[in-house]
Coordinates of C-alpha atoms in Angstrom, one line a residue:
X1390 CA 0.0 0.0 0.0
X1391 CA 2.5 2.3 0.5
X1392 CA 4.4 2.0 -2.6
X1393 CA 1.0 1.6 -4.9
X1394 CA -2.6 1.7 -4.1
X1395 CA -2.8 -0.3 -7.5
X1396 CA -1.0 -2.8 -6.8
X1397 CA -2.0 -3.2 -3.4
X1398 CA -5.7 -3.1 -4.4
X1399 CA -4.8 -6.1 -6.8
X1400 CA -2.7 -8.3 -4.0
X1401 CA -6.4 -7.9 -2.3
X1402 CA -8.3 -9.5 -5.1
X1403 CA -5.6 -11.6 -5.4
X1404 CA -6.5 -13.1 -1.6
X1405 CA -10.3 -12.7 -2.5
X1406 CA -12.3 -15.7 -0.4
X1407 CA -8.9 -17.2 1.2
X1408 CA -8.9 -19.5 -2.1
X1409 CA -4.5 -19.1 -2.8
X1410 CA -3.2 -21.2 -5.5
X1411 CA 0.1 -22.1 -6.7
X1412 CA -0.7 -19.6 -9.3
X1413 CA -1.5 -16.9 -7.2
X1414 CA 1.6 -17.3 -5.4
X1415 CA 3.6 -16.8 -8.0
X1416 CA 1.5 -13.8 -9.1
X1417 CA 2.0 -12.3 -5.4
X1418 CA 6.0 -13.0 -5.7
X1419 CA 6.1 -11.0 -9.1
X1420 CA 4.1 -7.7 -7.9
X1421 CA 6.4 -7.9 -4.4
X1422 CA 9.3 -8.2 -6.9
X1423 CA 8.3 -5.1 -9.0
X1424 CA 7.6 -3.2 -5.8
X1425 CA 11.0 -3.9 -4.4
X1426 CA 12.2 -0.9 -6.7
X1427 CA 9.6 1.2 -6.3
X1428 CA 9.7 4.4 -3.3
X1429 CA 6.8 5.4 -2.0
X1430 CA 5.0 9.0 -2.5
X1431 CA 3.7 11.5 0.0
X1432 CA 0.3 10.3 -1.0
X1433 CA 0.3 6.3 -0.7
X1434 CA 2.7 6.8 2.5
X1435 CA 0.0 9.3 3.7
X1436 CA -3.2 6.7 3.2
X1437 CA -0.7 4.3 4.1
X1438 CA -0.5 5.7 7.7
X1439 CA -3.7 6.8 8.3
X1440 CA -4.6 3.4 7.4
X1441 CA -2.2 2.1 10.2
X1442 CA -3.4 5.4 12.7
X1443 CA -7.1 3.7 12.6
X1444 CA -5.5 0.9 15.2
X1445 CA -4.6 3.6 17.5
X1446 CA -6.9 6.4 17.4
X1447 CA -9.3 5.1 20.1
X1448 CA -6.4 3.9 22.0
X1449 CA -3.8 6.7 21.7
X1450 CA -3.4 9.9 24.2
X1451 CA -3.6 13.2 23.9
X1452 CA -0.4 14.0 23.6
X1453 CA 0.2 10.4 20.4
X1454 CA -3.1 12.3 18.4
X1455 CA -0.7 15.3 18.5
X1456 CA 2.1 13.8 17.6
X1457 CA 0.7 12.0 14.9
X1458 CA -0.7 14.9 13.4
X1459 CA 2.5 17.1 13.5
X1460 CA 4.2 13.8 12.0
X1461 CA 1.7 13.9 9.4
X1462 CA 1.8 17.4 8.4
X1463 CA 5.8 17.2 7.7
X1464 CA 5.5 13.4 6.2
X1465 CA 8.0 13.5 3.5
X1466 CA 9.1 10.2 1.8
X1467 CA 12.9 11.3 2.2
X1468 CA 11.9 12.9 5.7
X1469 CA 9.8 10.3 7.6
X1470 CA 9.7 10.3 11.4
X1471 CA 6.1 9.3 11.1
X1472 CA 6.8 5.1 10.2
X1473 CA 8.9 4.8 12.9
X1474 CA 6.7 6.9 15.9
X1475 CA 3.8 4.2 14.3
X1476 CA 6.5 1.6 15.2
X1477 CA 6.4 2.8 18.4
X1478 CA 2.6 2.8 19.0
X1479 CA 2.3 -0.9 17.8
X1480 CA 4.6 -2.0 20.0
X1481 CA 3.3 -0.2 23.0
X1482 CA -0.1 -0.8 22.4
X1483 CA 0.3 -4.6 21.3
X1484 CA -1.5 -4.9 18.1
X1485 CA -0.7 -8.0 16.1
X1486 CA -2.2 -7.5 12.9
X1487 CA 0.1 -4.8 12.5
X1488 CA 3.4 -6.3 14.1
X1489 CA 2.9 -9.1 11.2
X1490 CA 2.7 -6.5 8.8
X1491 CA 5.4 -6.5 6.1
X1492 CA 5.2 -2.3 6.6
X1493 CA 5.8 -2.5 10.0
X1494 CA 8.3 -5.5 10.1
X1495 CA 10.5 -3.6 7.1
X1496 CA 10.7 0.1 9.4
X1497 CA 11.5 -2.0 12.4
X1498 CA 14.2 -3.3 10.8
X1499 CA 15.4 -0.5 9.0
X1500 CA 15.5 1.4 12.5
X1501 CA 16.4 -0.9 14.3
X1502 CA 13.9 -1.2 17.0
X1503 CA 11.9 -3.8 19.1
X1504 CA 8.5 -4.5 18.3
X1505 CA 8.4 -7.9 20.0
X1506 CA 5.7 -8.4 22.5
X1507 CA 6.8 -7.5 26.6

């Protein structure tokens, strides 16, 4: 999603009705593949994140929403403090869908921190 709304939109009708087939598969491998190259915009890493944000926003504080927002407003895709802070919040607040996300498990590596559960 946060390289191409495209492609991720056909990954999900790839996974339609849980029915994967060798086939598949190998379709899935070839978009990752073409991905690989591709760097995100400030648009797919902005639906991106507020697609993430939705896991927190009943659960943050105060002081996260704020955060997030000013995060937001200065996303750049060569400036991006925003992926990582969203790091943070998924390991604080535990959520599982998202620390088995590729997105989350490729920042966490790339900075380096601990997402695994306390």
């Amino acid at each position: 999603m946060s390289k191409s709304q495209q492609q991720y939109d056909h990954i999900r009708l790839l996974a339609k009705n849980n029915q994967w087939t060798p086939q598949k598969s190998q379709e899935l491998d070839k978009i990752l593949d073409s991905l690989g190259s591709v760097s995100p915009t400030r648009k797919t890493l902005v639906t991106t994140y507020q697609h993430i944000w939705g896991y927190f926003k009943k659960k943050c504080t105060d002081e996260e929403l704020h955060q997030y927002l000013k995060l937001l407003d200065e996303l750049q895709p060569d400036n991006d403090s925003l992926g990582p802070f969203l790091v943070q919040l998924t390991a604080k607040y535990q959520i599982d869908y998202l620390q088995k996300s590729r997105l989350i498990i490729e920042l966490n590596e790339r900075e380096g921190q601990s997402i695994s559960k306390n």
